[in-house]
Amino acid sequence: MALRVVNAKVLSICTLLLIFLATLAHFFSSRDGPHVAADAGSRLVSGNHQVPYVPSNWRTRKAKPANATLDFQEILYISMPYRTDRQDAMSLLAAATGLKVTLIPGVDVSTMHPKAKPLLPFVDPAKANDSFLGVWRAHANAWRHIIDHDVATALILEDDVDWDVHIKDIMGLWSFQLRYNNSLLSPSPSSSSSATDKSKNQECPYGCAWDELYMGQCGNTPNPDDRRHQVYADPHSPAVSTHTDPIVEEMTQHWNVSRDAAALRIISPTYGPLCAMGYAVTRLGAMRMLYQIGGWRGFGMGVDNEIAFRTQEGRLRGWTLSPPCITAWRTGGARDSDNDGDSAERVDDKGNAGGFTRGLKESARKAMERLLGETVDRRVEELLGR
């Protein structure tokens, strides 16, 4: 009888102990699991959001700086052959920030044979020789380079861009968000899980579920029917007010972010990006662009508009970074445009040294003055920490 009482007491104590351990395990798993509050970047603006909002959650992994090609296989930049001034600047800019870039020559529309021109069903025949056709051909040549050389991913730049001195950190952080923290993938549980698993592989630095990535747009129209977006903290993102008017309008009117807000970025599904100063494509994305825009089918507007239209039709998919981290460098004169070709207007600006940019916390072009413009002795002392 006494033995039975002892056994009953032992059983009761074990049961209570198991209940206690299960409760403790549940408590700690809920702290680290999917119900954690939004991260620091999310808290910056979540109070103001009037649109459907998808916060990002902390992960145990940490973002790493991108490599010399910003974790793409190649960085290509387009420049007219006669713009050696811009090519000099791009070589200096890339070297100063530890990047490796490859030149894709721009195309003068007058050199295009009539038989090689794509169908332009919506273009006035009198405008069939306009510069927009040469711009398209140069971007098409970049797409073809990616296809022919079996390039998995490439960043395509125009030759008048600027970026932050911390561009490797900025892009590494964005890559981390798309690979490990992306809550914007397809609502379908099966497709989302599959894309997420693939994205974590080393072969997909920015995730696998995209044809195009935009981080160098001069304006952006988000999808009015798909308000999904994800906010994250980026210490290298300047105040919204420092950007150009179209970017400020997007951030304040569409995403309900204050003009004074800083240190944040927003990821959203690509829909209506404007300008093609900086965008990345996969090899399949390049194939789709070449097929849809001039390489097989005709088109009727600038290459940036055509990419946006094909995206809105669902023929391309991708992600857009707002505000952008690649911006235009301006000198304030005729040097800023190549649309006049060889019959250029008189150059009346102050050149690259007198140029300016908007929307960067630490312009890499401006920083070159500190790196290369000071006297040698002063720079050596700085490097030696004296």
mmCIF file of C-alpha atoms in Angstrom:
data_model
loop_
_atom_site.group_PDB
_atom_site.id
_atom_site.type_symbol
_atom_site.label_atom_id
_atom_site.label_comp_id
_atom_site.label_asym_id
_atom_site.label_seq_id
_atom_site.Cartn_x
_atom_site.Cartn_y
_atom_site.Cartn_z
ATOM 1 C CA MET A 1 0.000 0.000 0.000
ATOM 2 C CA ALA A 2 2.811 2.408 0.964
ATOM 3 C CA LEU A 3 4.591 1.582 -2.312
ATOM 4 C CA ARG A 4 1.502 2.507 -4.307
ATOM 5 C CA VAL A 5 1.298 5.887 -2.521
ATOM 6 C CA VAL A 6 4.967 6.594 -3.271
ATOM 7 C CA ASN A 7 4.503 5.660 -6.939
ATOM 8 C CA ALA A 8 1.467 7.922 -7.197
ATOM 9 C CA LYS A 9 3.428 10.829 -5.714
ATOM 10 C CA VAL A 10 6.342 10.237 -8.092
ATOM 11 C CA LEU A 11 3.944 10.126 -11.060
ATOM 12 C CA SER A 12 2.325 13.388 -9.962
ATOM 13 C CA ILE A 13 5.691 15.112 -9.583
ATOM 14 C CA CYS A 14 6.836 13.899 -13.035
ATOM 15 C CA THR A 15 3.596 15.101 -14.608
ATOM 16 C CA LEU A 16 3.979 18.562 -13.055
ATOM 17 C CA LEU A 17 7.610 18.694 -14.172
ATOM 18 C CA LEU A 18 6.672 17.828 -17.768
ATOM 19 C CA ILE A 19 3.949 20.495 -17.793
ATOM 20 C CA PHE A 20 6.443 23.071 -16.468
ATOM 21 C CA LEU A 21 9.062 22.181 -19.115
ATOM 22 C CA ALA A 22 6.499 22.281 -21.933
ATOM 23 C CA THR A 23 5.302 25.718 -20.796
ATOM 24 C CA LEU A 24 8.877 26.993 -20.602
ATOM 25 C CA ALA A 25 9.688 25.682 -24.093
ATOM 26 C CA HIS A 26 6.569 27.302 -25.538
ATOM 27 C CA PHE A 27 7.463 30.623 -23.904
ATOM 28 C CA PHE A 28 10.933 30.747 -25.419
ATOM 29 C CA SER A 29 9.852 29.501 -28.851
ATOM 30 C CA SER A 30 7.157 32.176 -29.055
ATOM 31 C CA ARG A 31 9.749 34.824 -28.248
ATOM 32 C CA ASP A 32 11.977 33.782 -31.138
ATOM 33 C CA GLY A 33 9.324 32.566 -33.550
ATOM 34 C CA PRO A 34 7.179 34.170 -36.189
ATOM 35 C CA HIS A 35 5.160 36.260 -33.718
ATOM 36 C CA VAL A 36 8.072 38.540 -32.837
ATOM 37 C CA ALA A 37 7.352 42.255 -33.269
ATOM 38 C CA ALA A 38 8.589 43.994 -36.398
ATOM 39 C CA ASP A 39 12.272 44.877 -36.497
ATOM 40 C CA ALA A 40 13.852 48.291 -35.943
ATOM 41 C CA GLY A 41 13.309 49.420 -39.511
ATOM 42 C CA SER A 42 9.665 48.462 -39.320
ATOM 43 C CA ARG A 43 9.099 50.355 -36.074
ATOM 44 C CA LEU A 44 10.305 53.576 -37.665
ATOM 45 C CA VAL A 45 7.169 53.948 -39.745
ATOM 46 C CA SER A 46 4.675 51.267 -38.800
ATOM 47 C CA GLY A 47 2.680 53.682 -36.712
ATOM 48 C CA ASN A 48 1.811 55.819 -39.706
ATOM 49 C CA HIS A 49 1.034 53.166 -42.288
ATOM 50 C CA GLN A 50 -2.405 53.332 -43.838
ATOM 51 C CA VAL A 51 -1.758 50.560 -46.360
ATOM 52 C CA PRO A 52 -1.467 46.786 -45.910
ATOM 53 C CA TYR A 53 1.880 46.354 -44.188
ATOM 54 C CA VAL A 54 4.086 43.272 -43.984
ATOM 55 C CA PRO A 55 6.793 43.691 -41.306
ATOM 56 C CA SER A 56 10.094 41.856 -41.420
ATOM 57 C CA ASN A 57 11.237 39.696 -38.498
ATOM 58 C CA TRP A 58 14.636 39.306 -36.909
ATOM 59 C CA ARG A 59 16.706 36.350 -38.033
ATOM 60 C CA THR A 60 19.782 34.813 -36.490
ATOM 61 C CA ARG A 61 21.729 35.344 -39.729
ATOM 62 C CA LYS A 62 23.483 38.650 -40.333
ATOM 63 C CA ALA A 63 23.918 40.614 -43.542
ATOM 64 C CA LYS A 64 27.378 40.689 -45.120
ATOM 65 C CA PRO A 65 28.817 43.341 -47.464
ATOM 66 C CA ALA A 66 28.474 42.509 -51.151
ATOM 67 C CA ASN A 67 31.514 41.668 -53.274
ATOM 68 C CA ALA A 68 33.222 43.583 -56.107
ATOM 69 C CA THR A 69 30.297 42.951 -58.470
ATOM 70 C CA LEU A 70 27.727 43.610 -55.711
ATOM 71 C CA ASP A 71 27.004 39.860 -55.576
ATOM 72 C CA PHE A 72 25.866 39.780 -59.205
ATOM 73 C CA GLN A 73 27.979 37.859 -61.694
ATOM 74 C CA GLU A 74 28.835 41.049 -63.598
ATOM 75 C CA ILE A 75 28.299 44.806 -63.497
ATOM 76 C CA LEU A 76 27.813 46.293 -66.963
ATOM 77 C CA TYR A 77 27.638 49.978 -67.776
ATOM 78 C CA ILE A 78 26.504 51.615 -71.004
ATOM 79 C CA SER A 79 28.405 54.578 -72.433
ATOM 80 C CA MET A 80 28.587 56.190 -75.854
ATOM 81 C CA PRO A 81 32.031 55.597 -77.421
ATOM 82 C CA TYR A 82 32.759 59.324 -77.577
ATOM 83 C CA ARG A 83 31.955 59.879 -73.860
ATOM 84 C CA THR A 84 35.435 59.096 -72.644
ATOM 85 C CA ASP A 85 34.886 61.691 -69.909
ATOM 86 C CA ARG A 86 32.125 59.564 -68.419
ATOM 87 C CA GLN A 87 34.147 56.383 -68.868
ATOM 88 C CA ASP A 88 37.047 57.953 -66.972
ATOM 89 C CA ALA A 89 34.643 58.894 -64.188
ATOM 90 C CA MET A 90 33.123 55.405 -64.024
ATOM 91 C CA SER A 91 36.576 53.795 -63.830
ATOM 92 C CA LEU A 92 37.518 56.091 -60.951
ATOM 93 C CA LEU A 93 34.174 55.634 -59.203
ATOM 94 C CA ALA A 94 34.331 51.847 -59.404
ATOM 95 C CA ALA A 95 37.963 51.672 -58.282
ATOM 96 C CA ALA A 96 37.372 54.048 -55.372
ATOM 97 C CA THR A 97 34.555 51.865 -54.030
ATOM 98 C CA GLY A 98 36.118 48.487 -54.815
ATOM 99 C CA LEU A 99 33.859 47.518 -57.711
ATOM 100 C CA LYS A 100 34.578 45.849 -61.044
ATOM 101 C CA VAL A 101 32.639 47.142 -64.060
ATOM 102 C CA THR A 102 32.528 46.218 -67.760
ATOM 103 C CA LEU A 103 31.779 48.661 -70.582
ATOM 104 C CA ILE A 104 28.944 48.060 -73.059
ATOM 105 C CA PRO A 105 29.323 50.624 -75.898
ATOM 106 C CA GLY A 106 26.355 52.882 -76.539
ATOM 107 C CA VAL A 107 24.779 52.943 -80.000
ATOM 108 C CA ASP A 108 24.345 55.880 -82.370
ATOM 109 C CA VAL A 109 20.979 55.361 -84.033
ATOM 110 C CA SER A 110 22.371 56.624 -87.350
ATOM 111 C CA THR A 111 24.606 53.538 -87.533
ATOM 112 C CA MET A 112 21.682 51.124 -87.333
ATOM 113 C CA HIS A 113 20.798 49.550 -90.657
ATOM 114 C CA PRO A 114 17.109 49.928 -91.595
ATOM 115 C CA LYS A 115 16.767 46.139 -91.821
ATOM 116 C CA ALA A 116 18.002 45.749 -88.245
ATOM 117 C CA LYS A 117 15.553 48.174 -86.708
ATOM 118 C CA PRO A 118 12.686 46.581 -84.766
ATOM 119 C CA LEU A 119 9.065 47.064 -85.675
ATOM 120 C CA LEU A 120 7.806 50.375 -84.314
ATOM 121 C CA PRO A 121 4.035 50.100 -84.836
ATOM 122 C CA PHE A 122 3.155 53.062 -82.610
ATOM 123 C CA VAL A 123 5.965 55.409 -83.625
ATOM 124 C CA ASP A 124 5.672 58.216 -86.148
ATOM 125 C CA PRO A 125 7.959 57.246 -89.096
ATOM 126 C CA ALA A 126 9.494 60.711 -88.858
ATOM 127 C CA LYS A 127 10.768 59.787 -85.386
ATOM 128 C CA ALA A 128 12.146 56.377 -86.334
ATOM 129 C CA ASN A 129 15.686 57.747 -86.043
ATOM 130 C CA ASP A 130 15.222 59.361 -82.638
ATOM 131 C CA SER A 131 17.793 58.689 -79.944
ATOM 132 C CA PHE A 132 15.414 56.448 -77.940
ATOM 133 C CA LEU A 133 16.070 53.734 -80.525
ATOM 134 C CA GLY A 134 19.820 53.906 -79.943
ATOM 135 C CA VAL A 135 19.250 53.752 -76.178
ATOM 136 C CA TRP A 136 17.118 50.638 -76.659
ATOM 137 C CA ARG A 137 19.790 49.013 -78.849
ATOM 138 C CA ALA A 138 22.469 49.592 -76.210
ATOM 139 C CA HIS A 139 20.342 47.998 -73.478
ATOM 140 C CA ALA A 140 19.432 45.176 -75.876
ATOM 141 C CA ASN A 141 23.151 44.599 -76.448
ATOM 142 C CA ALA A 142 23.614 44.335 -72.674
ATOM 143 C CA TRP A 143 20.802 41.767 -72.493
ATOM 144 C CA ARG A 144 22.375 39.847 -75.374
ATOM 145 C CA HIS A 145 25.769 39.883 -73.641
ATOM 146 C CA ILE A 146 24.131 38.296 -70.598
ATOM 147 C CA ILE A 147 22.431 35.658 -72.749
ATOM 148 C CA ASP A 148 25.437 34.832 -74.957
ATOM 149 C CA HIS A 149 27.927 34.636 -72.078
ATOM 150 C CA ASP A 150 25.604 32.631 -69.833
ATOM 151 C CA VAL A 151 25.680 35.292 -67.114
ATOM 152 C CA ALA A 152 23.398 34.250 -64.257
ATOM 153 C CA THR A 153 22.748 37.800 -63.006
ATOM 154 C CA ALA A 154 24.051 41.215 -63.996
ATOM 155 C CA LEU A 155 23.642 44.793 -62.859
ATOM 156 C CA ILE A 156 23.154 47.219 -65.762
ATOM 157 C CA LEU A 157 24.126 50.862 -65.207
ATOM 158 C CA GLU A 158 24.179 53.996 -67.291
ATOM 159 C CA ASP A 159 27.365 56.056 -67.239
ATOM 160 C CA ASP A 160 26.077 59.104 -65.348
ATOM 161 C CA VAL A 161 25.274 57.446 -62.036
ATOM 162 C CA ASP A 162 26.522 57.877 -58.505
ATOM 163 C CA TRP A 163 26.237 55.696 -55.428
ATOM 164 C CA ASP A 164 27.038 55.793 -51.731
ATOM 165 C CA VAL A 165 30.545 55.024 -50.504
ATOM 166 C CA HIS A 166 28.930 52.192 -48.514
ATOM 167 C CA ILE A 167 27.285 50.642 -51.580
ATOM 168 C CA LYS A 168 28.605 47.163 -50.695
ATOM 169 C CA ASP A 169 26.942 47.329 -47.273
ATOM 170 C CA ILE A 170 23.714 48.709 -48.754
ATOM 171 C CA MET A 171 23.439 46.009 -51.403
ATOM 172 C CA GLY A 172 24.535 43.252 -49.020
ATOM 173 C CA LEU A 173 21.751 44.253 -46.647
ATOM 174 C CA TRP A 174 19.164 44.278 -49.446
ATOM 175 C CA SER A 175 20.370 40.869 -50.610
ATOM 176 C CA PHE A 176 19.963 39.563 -47.056
ATOM 177 C CA GLN A 177 16.394 40.861 -46.882
ATOM 178 C CA LEU A 178 15.439 39.247 -50.199
ATOM 179 C CA ARG A 179 17.065 35.916 -49.369
ATOM 180 C CA TYR A 180 16.292 35.338 -45.713
ATOM 181 C CA ASN A 181 13.698 37.885 -44.660
ATOM 182 C CA ASN A 182 11.392 38.204 -47.663
ATOM 183 C CA SER A 183 7.775 38.182 -46.513
ATOM 184 C CA LEU A 184 6.541 39.374 -49.918
ATOM 185 C CA LEU A 185 6.840 36.156 -51.907
ATOM 186 C CA SER A 186 3.790 34.590 -53.553
ATOM 187 C CA PRO A 187 0.798 34.184 -51.216
ATOM 188 C CA SER A 188 0.653 30.521 -52.276
ATOM 189 C CA PRO A 189 2.213 28.529 -49.385
ATOM 190 C CA SER A 190 3.776 25.933 -51.682
ATOM 191 C CA SER A 191 5.333 28.386 -54.147
ATOM 192 C CA SER A 192 6.458 30.727 -51.379
ATOM 193 C CA SER A 193 8.181 27.917 -49.479
ATOM 194 C CA SER A 194 9.898 26.641 -52.624
ATOM 195 C CA ALA A 195 11.135 30.096 -53.620
ATOM 196 C CA THR A 196 12.349 30.803 -50.088
ATOM 197 C CA ASP A 197 14.289 27.523 -49.910
ATOM 198 C CA LYS A 198 15.966 28.184 -53.261
ATOM 199 C CA SER A 199 16.757 31.780 -52.287
ATOM 200 C CA LYS A 200 18.885 30.626 -49.375
ATOM 201 C CA ASN A 201 21.298 28.856 -51.714
ATOM 202 C CA GLN A 202 24.546 30.600 -52.566
ATOM 203 C CA GLU A 203 23.598 30.570 -56.257
ATOM 204 C CA CYS A 204 20.771 33.047 -55.598
ATOM 205 C CA PRO A 205 22.390 36.007 -53.783
ATOM 206 C CA TYR A 206 19.266 38.177 -54.091
ATOM 207 C CA GLY A 207 16.797 35.318 -53.971
ATOM 208 C CA CYS A 208 15.526 33.307 -56.925
ATOM 209 C CA ALA A 209 12.046 34.721 -57.471
ATOM 210 C CA TRP A 210 12.796 37.600 -59.867
ATOM 211 C CA ASP A 211 13.619 38.663 -63.420
ATOM 212 C CA GLU A 212 14.501 42.270 -62.570
ATOM 213 C CA LEU A 213 15.646 44.288 -59.563
ATOM 214 C CA TYR A 214 15.356 48.075 -59.513
ATOM 215 C CA MET A 215 17.593 50.182 -57.307
ATOM 216 C CA GLY A 216 18.424 53.028 -59.734
ATOM 217 C CA GLN A 217 15.024 54.374 -60.783
ATOM 218 C CA CYS A 218 14.343 58.125 -61.021
ATOM 219 C CA GLY A 219 10.685 57.568 -60.152
ATOM 220 C CA ASN A 220 8.412 54.688 -59.258
ATOM 221 C CA THR A 221 4.706 53.898 -59.420
ATOM 222 C CA PRO A 222 3.821 51.006 -57.093
ATOM 223 C CA ASN A 223 1.026 48.626 -58.047
ATOM 224 C CA PRO A 224 -2.275 50.197 -56.912
ATOM 225 C CA ASP A 225 -3.815 46.726 -56.576
ATOM 226 C CA ASP A 226 -0.927 45.126 -54.681
ATOM 227 C CA ARG A 227 0.107 47.209 -51.698
ATOM 228 C CA ARG A 228 2.447 44.630 -50.183
ATOM 229 C CA HIS A 229 5.710 46.096 -48.983
ATOM 230 C CA GLN A 230 8.412 45.435 -46.452
ATOM 231 C CA VAL A 231 10.329 48.047 -44.475
ATOM 232 C CA TYR A 232 13.774 47.480 -43.026
ATOM 233 C CA ALA A 233 16.446 49.578 -41.351
ATOM 234 C CA ASP A 234 19.409 50.836 -43.385
ATOM 235 C CA PRO A 235 21.753 53.271 -41.616
ATOM 236 C CA HIS A 236 23.068 54.514 -44.979
ATOM 237 C CA SER A 237 19.685 55.709 -46.270
ATOM 238 C CA PRO A 238 19.390 59.524 -46.002
ATOM 239 C CA ALA A 239 16.299 61.547 -45.154
ATOM 240 C CA VAL A 240 13.476 61.192 -47.664
ATOM 241 C CA SER A 241 13.567 64.955 -48.295
ATOM 242 C CA THR A 242 17.046 64.719 -49.868
ATOM 243 C CA HIS A 243 15.719 62.805 -52.866
ATOM 244 C CA THR A 244 14.244 64.153 -56.093
ATOM 245 C CA ASP A 245 10.571 65.158 -56.140
ATOM 246 C CA PRO A 246 9.233 61.931 -57.747
ATOM 247 C CA ILE A 247 10.930 59.785 -55.082
ATOM 248 C CA VAL A 248 9.714 62.060 -52.272
ATOM 249 C CA GLU A 249 6.195 61.829 -53.693
ATOM 250 C CA GLU A 250 6.309 58.029 -53.756
ATOM 251 C CA MET A 251 7.635 57.753 -50.213
ATOM 252 C CA THR A 252 5.276 60.280 -48.636
ATOM 253 C CA GLN A 253 2.074 59.786 -50.618
ATOM 254 C CA HIS A 254 2.139 56.085 -51.387
ATOM 255 C CA TRP A 255 4.044 54.664 -48.426
ATOM 256 C CA ASN A 256 2.994 57.342 -45.896
ATOM 257 C CA VAL A 257 6.547 57.992 -44.749
ATOM 258 C CA SER A 258 7.518 61.374 -43.330
ATOM 259 C CA ARG A 259 9.819 63.652 -45.347
ATOM 260 C CA ASP A 260 12.156 63.659 -42.356
ATOM 261 C CA ALA A 261 12.290 59.863 -42.068
ATOM 262 C CA ALA A 262 15.744 58.368 -42.596
ATOM 263 C CA ALA A 263 17.631 55.088 -42.168
ATOM 264 C CA LEU A 264 14.954 52.985 -43.841
ATOM 265 C CA ARG A 265 14.282 51.262 -47.158
ATOM 266 C CA ILE A 266 11.130 49.735 -48.608
ATOM 267 C CA ILE A 267 10.924 46.633 -50.809
ATOM 268 C CA SER A 268 7.873 46.276 -53.045
ATOM 269 C CA PRO A 269 6.961 44.229 -56.138
ATOM 270 C CA THR A 270 8.218 46.026 -59.248
ATOM 271 C CA TYR A 271 5.410 47.672 -61.224
ATOM 272 C CA GLY A 272 6.142 51.068 -62.767
ATOM 273 C CA PRO A 273 9.813 52.105 -62.469
ATOM 274 C CA LEU A 274 10.962 55.133 -64.435
ATOM 275 C CA CYS A 275 14.468 55.469 -65.943
ATOM 276 C CA ALA A 276 16.987 52.678 -66.416
ATOM 277 C CA MET A 277 20.018 54.136 -64.625
ATOM 278 C CA GLY A 278 20.434 51.047 -62.478
ATOM 279 C CA TYR A 279 18.637 47.715 -62.670
ATOM 280 C CA ALA A 280 19.627 44.064 -62.467
ATOM 281 C CA VAL A 281 18.389 41.134 -64.518
ATOM 282 C CA THR A 282 18.731 37.384 -64.437
ATOM 283 C CA ARG A 283 19.638 35.536 -67.630
ATOM 284 C CA LEU A 284 15.992 34.510 -68.025
ATOM 285 C CA GLY A 285 14.950 38.092 -67.349
ATOM 286 C CA ALA A 286 17.313 39.295 -70.097
ATOM 287 C CA MET A 287 15.838 36.721 -72.477
ATOM 288 C CA ARG A 288 12.320 37.875 -71.670
ATOM 289 C CA MET A 289 13.239 41.523 -72.161
ATOM 290 C CA LEU A 290 14.951 40.898 -75.492
ATOM 291 C CA TYR A 291 12.015 38.798 -76.705
ATOM 292 C CA GLN A 292 9.333 41.229 -75.537
ATOM 293 C CA ILE A 293 11.095 44.507 -76.350
ATOM 294 C CA GLY A 294 12.452 44.790 -79.869
ATOM 295 C CA GLY A 295 14.510 41.623 -80.203
ATOM 296 C CA TRP A 296 11.518 39.626 -81.422
ATOM 297 C CA ARG A 297 8.442 41.765 -80.943
ATOM 298 C CA GLY A 298 8.114 45.435 -81.757
ATOM 299 C CA PHE A 299 7.775 48.305 -79.305
ATOM 300 C CA GLY A 300 6.846 51.957 -79.286
ATOM 301 C CA MET A 301 8.356 53.886 -76.381
ATOM 302 C CA GLY A 302 11.561 54.336 -74.405
ATOM 303 C CA VAL A 303 13.185 51.200 -73.042
ATOM 304 C CA ASP A 304 12.361 52.086 -69.417
ATOM 305 C CA ASN A 305 8.676 52.564 -70.280
ATOM 306 C CA GLU A 306 8.622 49.299 -72.205
ATOM 307 C CA ILE A 307 10.112 47.373 -69.275
ATOM 308 C CA ALA A 308 7.468 48.891 -66.992
ATOM 309 C CA PHE A 309 4.652 47.992 -69.401
ATOM 310 C CA ARG A 310 5.830 44.398 -69.723
ATOM 311 C CA THR A 311 6.054 44.179 -65.934
ATOM 312 C CA GLN A 312 2.516 45.507 -65.529
ATOM 313 C CA GLU A 313 1.321 42.903 -68.026
ATOM 314 C CA GLY A 314 2.842 40.156 -65.868
ATOM 315 C CA ARG A 315 5.552 39.221 -68.398
ATOM 316 C CA LEU A 316 8.339 40.275 -66.011
ATOM 317 C CA ARG A 317 8.562 40.143 -62.228
ATOM 318 C CA GLY A 318 10.902 41.557 -59.648
ATOM 319 C CA TRP A 319 11.500 43.817 -56.661
ATOM 320 C CA THR A 320 12.065 47.550 -56.322
ATOM 321 C CA LEU A 321 14.104 49.281 -53.623
ATOM 322 C CA SER A 322 12.733 52.614 -52.398
ATOM 323 C CA PRO A 323 14.306 55.046 -52.017
ATOM 324 C CA PRO A 324 16.887 54.035 -54.642
ATOM 325 C CA CYS A 325 20.565 53.692 -53.731
ATOM 326 C CA ILE A 326 21.870 54.521 -57.232
ATOM 327 C CA THR A 327 21.149 58.059 -58.419
ATOM 328 C CA ALA A 328 21.968 60.451 -61.258
ATOM 329 C CA TRP A 329 25.086 62.636 -61.222
ATOM 330 C CA ARG A 330 24.443 66.049 -62.759
ATOM 331 C CA THR A 331 26.787 68.812 -63.901
ATOM 332 C CA GLY A 332 24.035 71.250 -64.812
ATOM 333 C CA GLY A 333 24.777 71.702 -68.511
ATOM 334 C CA ALA A 334 24.740 70.088 -71.954
ATOM 335 C CA ARG A 335 27.130 67.424 -70.670
ATOM 336 C CA ASP A 336 24.179 65.823 -68.824
ATOM 337 C CA SER A 337 22.523 64.469 -71.989
ATOM 338 C CA ASP A 338 23.609 62.452 -75.006
ATOM 339 C CA ASN A 339 20.294 62.790 -76.826
ATOM 340 C CA ASP A 340 21.845 65.373 -79.154
ATOM 341 C CA GLY A 341 24.509 62.904 -80.318
ATOM 342 C CA ASP A 342 27.505 64.333 -82.142
ATOM 343 C CA SER A 343 25.739 67.678 -82.673
ATOM 344 C CA ALA A 344 26.095 68.475 -78.992
ATOM 345 C CA GLU A 345 25.395 71.872 -77.545
ATOM 346 C CA ARG A 346 28.220 73.942 -76.128
ATOM 347 C CA VAL A 347 29.327 72.571 -72.780
ATOM 348 C CA ASP A 348 28.840 75.344 -70.232
ATOM 349 C CA ASP A 349 29.019 73.496 -66.926
ATOM 350 C CA LYS A 350 31.840 73.014 -64.432
ATOM 351 C CA GLY A 351 32.496 69.382 -65.304
ATOM 352 C CA ASN A 352 32.474 66.414 -62.975
ATOM 353 C CA ALA A 353 34.289 68.295 -60.216
ATOM 354 C CA GLY A 354 31.396 70.748 -59.992
ATOM 355 C CA GLY A 355 28.651 68.145 -60.222
ATOM 356 C CA PHE A 356 26.018 67.151 -57.690
ATOM 357 C CA THR A 357 23.683 64.321 -56.809
ATOM 358 C CA ARG A 358 20.490 63.862 -54.765
ATOM 359 C CA GLY A 359 19.430 61.183 -52.322
ATOM 360 C CA LEU A 360 22.790 59.835 -51.157
ATOM 361 C CA LYS A 361 24.084 60.070 -47.607
ATOM 362 C CA GLU A 362 27.738 59.927 -48.695
ATOM 363 C CA SER A 363 28.220 60.403 -52.434
ATOM 364 C CA ALA A 364 31.074 58.279 -53.761
ATOM 365 C CA ARG A 365 31.831 60.838 -56.471
ATOM 366 C CA LYS A 366 32.138 63.572 -53.873
ATOM 367 C CA ALA A 367 34.242 61.285 -51.689
ATOM 368 C CA MET A 368 36.806 60.883 -54.472
ATOM 369 C CA GLU A 369 37.977 64.412 -53.693
ATOM 370 C CA ARG A 370 39.001 63.233 -50.226
ATOM 371 C CA LEU A 371 40.598 60.057 -51.560
ATOM 372 C CA LEU A 372 42.361 61.391 -54.644
ATOM 373 C CA GLY A 373 42.181 65.183 -54.569
ATOM 374 C CA GLU A 374 44.193 65.949 -51.453
ATOM 375 C CA THR A 375 47.950 66.300 -51.382
ATOM 376 C CA VAL A 376 49.840 63.033 -51.263
ATOM 377 C CA ASP A 377 51.519 63.723 -47.908
ATOM 378 C CA ARG A 378 48.212 64.473 -46.200
ATOM 379 C CA ARG A 379 46.560 61.365 -47.618
ATOM 380 C CA VAL A 380 49.494 59.151 -46.577
ATOM 381 C CA GLU A 381 49.357 60.535 -43.030
ATOM 382 C CA GLU A 382 45.625 59.841 -42.904
ATOM 383 C CA LEU A 383 46.125 56.250 -44.031
ATOM 384 C CA LEU A 384 48.856 55.794 -41.425
ATOM 385 C CA GLY A 385 46.537 57.181 -38.742
ATOM 386 C CA ARG A 386 48.796 60.122 -37.834
#
